[in-house]
Coordinates of C-alpha atoms in Angstrom, one line a residue:
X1 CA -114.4 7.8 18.2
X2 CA -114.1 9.6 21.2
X3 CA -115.7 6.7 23.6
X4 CA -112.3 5.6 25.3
X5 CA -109.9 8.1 26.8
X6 CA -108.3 6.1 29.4
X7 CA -107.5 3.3 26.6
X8 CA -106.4 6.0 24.2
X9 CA -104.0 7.4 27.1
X10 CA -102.5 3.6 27.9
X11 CA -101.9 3.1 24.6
X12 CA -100.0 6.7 24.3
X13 CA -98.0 6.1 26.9
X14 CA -96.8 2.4 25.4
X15 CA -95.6 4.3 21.9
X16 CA -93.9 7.4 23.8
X17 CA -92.2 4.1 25.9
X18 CA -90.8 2.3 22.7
X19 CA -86.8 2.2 22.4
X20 CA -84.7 4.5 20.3
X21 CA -85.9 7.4 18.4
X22 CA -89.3 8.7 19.6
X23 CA -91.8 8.2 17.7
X24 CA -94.5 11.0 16.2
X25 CA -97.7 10.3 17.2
X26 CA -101.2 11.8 15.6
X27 CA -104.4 11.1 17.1
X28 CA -107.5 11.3 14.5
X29 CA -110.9 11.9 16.1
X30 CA -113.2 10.2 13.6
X31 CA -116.1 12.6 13.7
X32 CA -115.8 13.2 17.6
X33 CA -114.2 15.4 19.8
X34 CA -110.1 14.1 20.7
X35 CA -109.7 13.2 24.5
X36 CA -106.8 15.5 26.5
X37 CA -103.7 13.9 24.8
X38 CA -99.6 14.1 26.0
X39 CA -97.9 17.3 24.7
X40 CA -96.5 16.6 21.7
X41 CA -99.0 14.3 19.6
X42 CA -100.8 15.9 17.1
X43 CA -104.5 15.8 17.1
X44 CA -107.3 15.9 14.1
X45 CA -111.0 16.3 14.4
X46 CA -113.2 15.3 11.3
X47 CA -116.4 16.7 11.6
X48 CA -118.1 13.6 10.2
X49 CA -117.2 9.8 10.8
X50 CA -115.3 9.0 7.4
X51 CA -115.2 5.1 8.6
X52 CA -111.8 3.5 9.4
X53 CA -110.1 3.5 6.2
X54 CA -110.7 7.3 5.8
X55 CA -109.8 8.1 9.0
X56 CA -106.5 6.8 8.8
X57 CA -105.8 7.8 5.6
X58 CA -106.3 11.7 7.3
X59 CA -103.7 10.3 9.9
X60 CA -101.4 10.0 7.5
X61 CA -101.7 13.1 5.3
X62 CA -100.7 15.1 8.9
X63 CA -97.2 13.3 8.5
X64 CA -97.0 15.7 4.9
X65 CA -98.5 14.9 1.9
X66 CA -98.7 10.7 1.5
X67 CA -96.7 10.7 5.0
X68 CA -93.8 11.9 2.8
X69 CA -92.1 13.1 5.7
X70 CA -91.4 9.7 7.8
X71 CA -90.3 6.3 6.5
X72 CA -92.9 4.2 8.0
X73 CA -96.4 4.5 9.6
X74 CA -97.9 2.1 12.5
X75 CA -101.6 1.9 12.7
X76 CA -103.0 1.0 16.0
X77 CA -106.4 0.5 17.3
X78 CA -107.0 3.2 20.7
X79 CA -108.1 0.3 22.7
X80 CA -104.9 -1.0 22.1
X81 CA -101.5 -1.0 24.0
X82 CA -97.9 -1.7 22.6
X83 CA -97.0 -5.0 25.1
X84 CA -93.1 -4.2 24.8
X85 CA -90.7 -1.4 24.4
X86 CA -89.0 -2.8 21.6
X87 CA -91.6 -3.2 18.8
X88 CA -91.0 0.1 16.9
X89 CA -87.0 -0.7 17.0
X90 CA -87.9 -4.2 15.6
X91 CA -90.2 -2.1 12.7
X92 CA -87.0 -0.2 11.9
X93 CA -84.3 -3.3 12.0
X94 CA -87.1 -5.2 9.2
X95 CA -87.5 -2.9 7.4
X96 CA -83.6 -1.7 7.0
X97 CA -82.9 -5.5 6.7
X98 CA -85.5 -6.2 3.9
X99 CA -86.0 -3.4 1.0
X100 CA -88.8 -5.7 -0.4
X101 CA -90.6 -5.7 3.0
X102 CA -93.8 -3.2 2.9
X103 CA -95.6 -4.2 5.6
X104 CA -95.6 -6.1 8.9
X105 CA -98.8 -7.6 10.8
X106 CA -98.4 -7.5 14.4
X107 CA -99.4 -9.9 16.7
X108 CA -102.8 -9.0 19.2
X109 CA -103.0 -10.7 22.2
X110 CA -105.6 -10.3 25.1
X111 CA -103.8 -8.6 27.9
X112 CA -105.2 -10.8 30.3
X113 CA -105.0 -14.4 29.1
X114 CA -102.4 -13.6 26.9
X115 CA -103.7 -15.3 24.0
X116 CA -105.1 -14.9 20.4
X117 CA -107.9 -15.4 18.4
X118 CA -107.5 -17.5 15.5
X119 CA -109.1 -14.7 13.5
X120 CA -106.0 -12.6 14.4
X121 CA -103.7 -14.7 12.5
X122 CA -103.3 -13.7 9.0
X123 CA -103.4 -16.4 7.5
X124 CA -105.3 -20.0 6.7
X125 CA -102.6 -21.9 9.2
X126 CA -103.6 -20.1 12.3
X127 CA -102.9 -22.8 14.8
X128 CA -99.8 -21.3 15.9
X129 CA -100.3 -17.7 16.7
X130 CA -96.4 -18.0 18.0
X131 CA -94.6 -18.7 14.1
X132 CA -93.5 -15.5 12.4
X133 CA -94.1 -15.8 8.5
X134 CA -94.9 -13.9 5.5
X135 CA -98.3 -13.3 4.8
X136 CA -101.2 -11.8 2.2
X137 CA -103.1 -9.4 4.4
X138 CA -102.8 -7.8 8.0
X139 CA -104.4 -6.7 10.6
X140 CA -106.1 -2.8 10.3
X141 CA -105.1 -2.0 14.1
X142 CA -102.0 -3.3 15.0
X143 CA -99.4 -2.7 12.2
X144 CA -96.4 -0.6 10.9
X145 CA -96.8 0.2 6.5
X146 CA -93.6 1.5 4.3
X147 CA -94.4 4.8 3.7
X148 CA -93.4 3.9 -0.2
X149 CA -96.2 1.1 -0.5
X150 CA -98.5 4.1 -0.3
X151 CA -97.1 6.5 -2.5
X152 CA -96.6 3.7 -5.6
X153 CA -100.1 1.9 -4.5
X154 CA -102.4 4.3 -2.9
X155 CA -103.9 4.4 0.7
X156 CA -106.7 2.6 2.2
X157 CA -109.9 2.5 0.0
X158 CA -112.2 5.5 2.0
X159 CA -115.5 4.1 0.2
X160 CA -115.4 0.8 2.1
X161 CA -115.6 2.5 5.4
X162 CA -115.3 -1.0 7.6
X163 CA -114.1 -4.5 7.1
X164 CA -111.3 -5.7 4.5
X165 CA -109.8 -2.2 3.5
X166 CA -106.5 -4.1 5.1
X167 CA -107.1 -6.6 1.9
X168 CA -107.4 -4.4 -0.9
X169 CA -104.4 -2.3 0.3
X170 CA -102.7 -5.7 0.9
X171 CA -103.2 -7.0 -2.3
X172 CA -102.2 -4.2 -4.3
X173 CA -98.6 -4.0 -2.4
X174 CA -98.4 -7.9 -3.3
X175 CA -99.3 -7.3 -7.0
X176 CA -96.6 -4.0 -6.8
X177 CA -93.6 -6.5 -5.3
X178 CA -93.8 -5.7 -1.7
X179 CA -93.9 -8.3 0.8
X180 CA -95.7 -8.7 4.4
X181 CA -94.7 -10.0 7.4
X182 CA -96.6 -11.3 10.4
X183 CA -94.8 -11.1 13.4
X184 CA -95.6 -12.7 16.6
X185 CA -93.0 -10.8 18.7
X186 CA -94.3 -7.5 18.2
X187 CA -97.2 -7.7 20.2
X188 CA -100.5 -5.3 20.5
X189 CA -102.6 -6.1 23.8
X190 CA -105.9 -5.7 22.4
X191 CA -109.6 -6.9 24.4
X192 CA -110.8 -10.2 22.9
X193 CA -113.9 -9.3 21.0
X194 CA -116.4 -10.4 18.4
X195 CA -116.3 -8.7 14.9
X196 CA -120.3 -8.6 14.9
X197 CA -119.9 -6.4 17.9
X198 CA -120.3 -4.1 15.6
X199 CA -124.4 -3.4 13.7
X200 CA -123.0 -3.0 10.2
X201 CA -120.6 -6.0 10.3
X202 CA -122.5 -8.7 8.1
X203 CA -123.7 -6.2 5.4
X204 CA -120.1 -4.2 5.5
X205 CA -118.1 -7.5 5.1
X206 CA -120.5 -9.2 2.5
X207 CA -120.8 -5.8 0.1
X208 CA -116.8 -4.7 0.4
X209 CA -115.9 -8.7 -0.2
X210 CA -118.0 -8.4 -3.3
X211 CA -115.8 -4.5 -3.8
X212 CA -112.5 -6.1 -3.3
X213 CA -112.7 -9.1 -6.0
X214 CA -114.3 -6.5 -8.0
X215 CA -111.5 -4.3 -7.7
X216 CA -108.7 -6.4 -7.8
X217 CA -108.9 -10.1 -9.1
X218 CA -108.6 -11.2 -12.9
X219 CA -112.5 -11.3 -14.0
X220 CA -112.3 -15.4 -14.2
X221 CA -111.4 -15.6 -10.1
X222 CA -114.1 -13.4 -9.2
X223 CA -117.4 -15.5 -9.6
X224 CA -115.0 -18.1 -8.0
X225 CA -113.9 -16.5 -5.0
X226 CA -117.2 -14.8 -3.7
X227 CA -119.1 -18.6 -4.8
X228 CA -116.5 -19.9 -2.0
X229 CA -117.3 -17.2 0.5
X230 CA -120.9 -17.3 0.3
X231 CA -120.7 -21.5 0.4
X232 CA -118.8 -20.4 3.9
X233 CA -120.9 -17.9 5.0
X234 CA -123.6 -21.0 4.8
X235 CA -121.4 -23.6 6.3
X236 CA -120.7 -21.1 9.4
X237 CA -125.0 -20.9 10.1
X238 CA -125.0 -17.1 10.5
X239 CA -128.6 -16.1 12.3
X240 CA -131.7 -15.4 10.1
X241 CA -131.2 -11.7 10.6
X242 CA -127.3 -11.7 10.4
X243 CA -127.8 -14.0 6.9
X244 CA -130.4 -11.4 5.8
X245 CA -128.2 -8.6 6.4
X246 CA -125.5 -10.4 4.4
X247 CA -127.2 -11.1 1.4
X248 CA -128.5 -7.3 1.4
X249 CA -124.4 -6.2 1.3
X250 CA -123.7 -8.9 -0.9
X251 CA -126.6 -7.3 -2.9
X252 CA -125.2 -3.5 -2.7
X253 CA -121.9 -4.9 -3.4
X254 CA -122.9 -5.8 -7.1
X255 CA -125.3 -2.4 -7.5
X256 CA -123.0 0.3 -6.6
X257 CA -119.9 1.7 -7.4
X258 CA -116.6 -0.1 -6.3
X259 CA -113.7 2.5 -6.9
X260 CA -111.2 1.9 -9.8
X261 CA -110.6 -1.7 -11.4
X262 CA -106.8 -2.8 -11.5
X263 CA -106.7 -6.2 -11.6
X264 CA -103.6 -8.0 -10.1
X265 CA -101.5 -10.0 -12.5
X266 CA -101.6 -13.4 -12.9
X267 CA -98.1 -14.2 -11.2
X268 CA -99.5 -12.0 -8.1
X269 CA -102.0 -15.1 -8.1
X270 CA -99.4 -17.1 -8.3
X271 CA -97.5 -15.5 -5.3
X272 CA -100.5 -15.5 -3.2
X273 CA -100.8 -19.2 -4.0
X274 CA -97.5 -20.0 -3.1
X275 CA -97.8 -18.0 0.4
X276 CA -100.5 -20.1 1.5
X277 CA -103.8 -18.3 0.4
X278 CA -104.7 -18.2 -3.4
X279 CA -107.3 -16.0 -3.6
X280 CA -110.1 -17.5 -4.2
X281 CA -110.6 -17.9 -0.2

């Protein structure tokens, strides 16, 4: 967005820092103006805010069309930093190790206590932010996606525009045969923050959890899995306003257009089940 150059610069110096082969670097200015960047990384300046999702998927259409020309593409939030010099050697040894791998979940971590939030951990067993394992989703700004995975599945949905476009791209890789990782040794220091930080959280999460069952679960899981969430939603005592808000996505969710239906088949389901997270939660 423009807002944090001196972040954006720390976190350009980690990736030209990594081991081995250098790595090409674009910088997408979502509907702002790009901040003075090394020589060498490529810049992009929408003239309109296209939301996360579409932002990045502009990212990687400047690596040729689909990112055809490179293998894999990380995704890192510009208030981020790479912790080590050896997390986009580690991308390349998983990936030439595991031809079913499509994408790997890095671990963030607050670069002054050194520890992360629960919500960080991809999955329901989040008590251990420190055990590697495979995984159903990842995180949006800290991760590294097989080029392929996009060209058989698609990019990131533009139309959800914030909040669980990592999902919906995550489940479709499951229900193509990829697999994810979450790795806790390749680290991105990240500020520990609060989701609601941003205004359009409660009405962006509620209407695009409503889009992604719609989109991609059988028809007889989706009443079942957004009846859970809203029974959590409850449970968590969200503020008037904030519940309000909710409701009103949850609302648009069901009214408006979602993006093309394909539902996942029934032994993606099962795989999701037997990683840890059916989804109906």
């Amino acid at each position: 967005m423009g807002n944090r150059p001196q972040e954006l610069r720390a976190l350009l110096d980690s990736v030209a820092k990594q081991d081995g082969d250098p790595v090409e670097v674009v910088v997408v200015g979502n509907g702002a103006p790009v901040p003075d960047v090394p020589e060498g990384v490529r810049t992009v300046e929408l003239p309109e805010n296209l939301g996360i999702p579409g932002g990045r998927n502009v990212g990687i259409e400047a690596f040729g069309p689909g990112g055809t020309d490179v293998d894999v593409l990380l995704f890192l939030d510009d208030d981020g930093l790479l912790a080590n010099t050896d997390t986009a050697q580690l991308c390349r040894e998983a990936f030439a190790a595991d031809p079913k791998l499509g994408i790997i979940s890095f671990r963030i971590a607050d670069p002054d206590t050194g520890e992360t939030q629960r919500r960080h951990v991809p999955r329901l067993r989040a008590a251990d932010p420190m055990r590697s394992s495979r995984v159903t989703t990842f995180l949006g700004g800290a991760n590294a996606v097989r080029t392929q995975v996009m060209a058989e599945v698609g990019g990131l949905p533009d139309e959800f525009f914030y909040a669980h476009e990592e999902t919906d791209l995550a489940w479709r890789a499951l229900n193509a045969g990829w697999m994810i990782d979450y790795r806790a040794d390749m680290v991105l220091f990240h500020p520990t923050t609060a989701p609601s930080r941003h205004a359009v959280y409660h009405r962006m999460v509620a209407r695009n959890r409503v889009w992604l069952a719609r989109r991609n679960l059988p028809a007889l899981l989706v009443p079942v899995y957004l009846g859970v969430w809203m029974l959590l939603t409850l449970a968590r005592k969200p503020s008037g306003p904030a519940l309000k808000a909710w409701f009103g996505g949850f609302k648009e969710g069901w009214t408006t257009p979602c993006g093309p239906r394909k539902p996942m088949k029934w032994r993606t389901v099962w795989r999701l089940t037997r990683l840890g997270r059916p989804p109906v939660i």
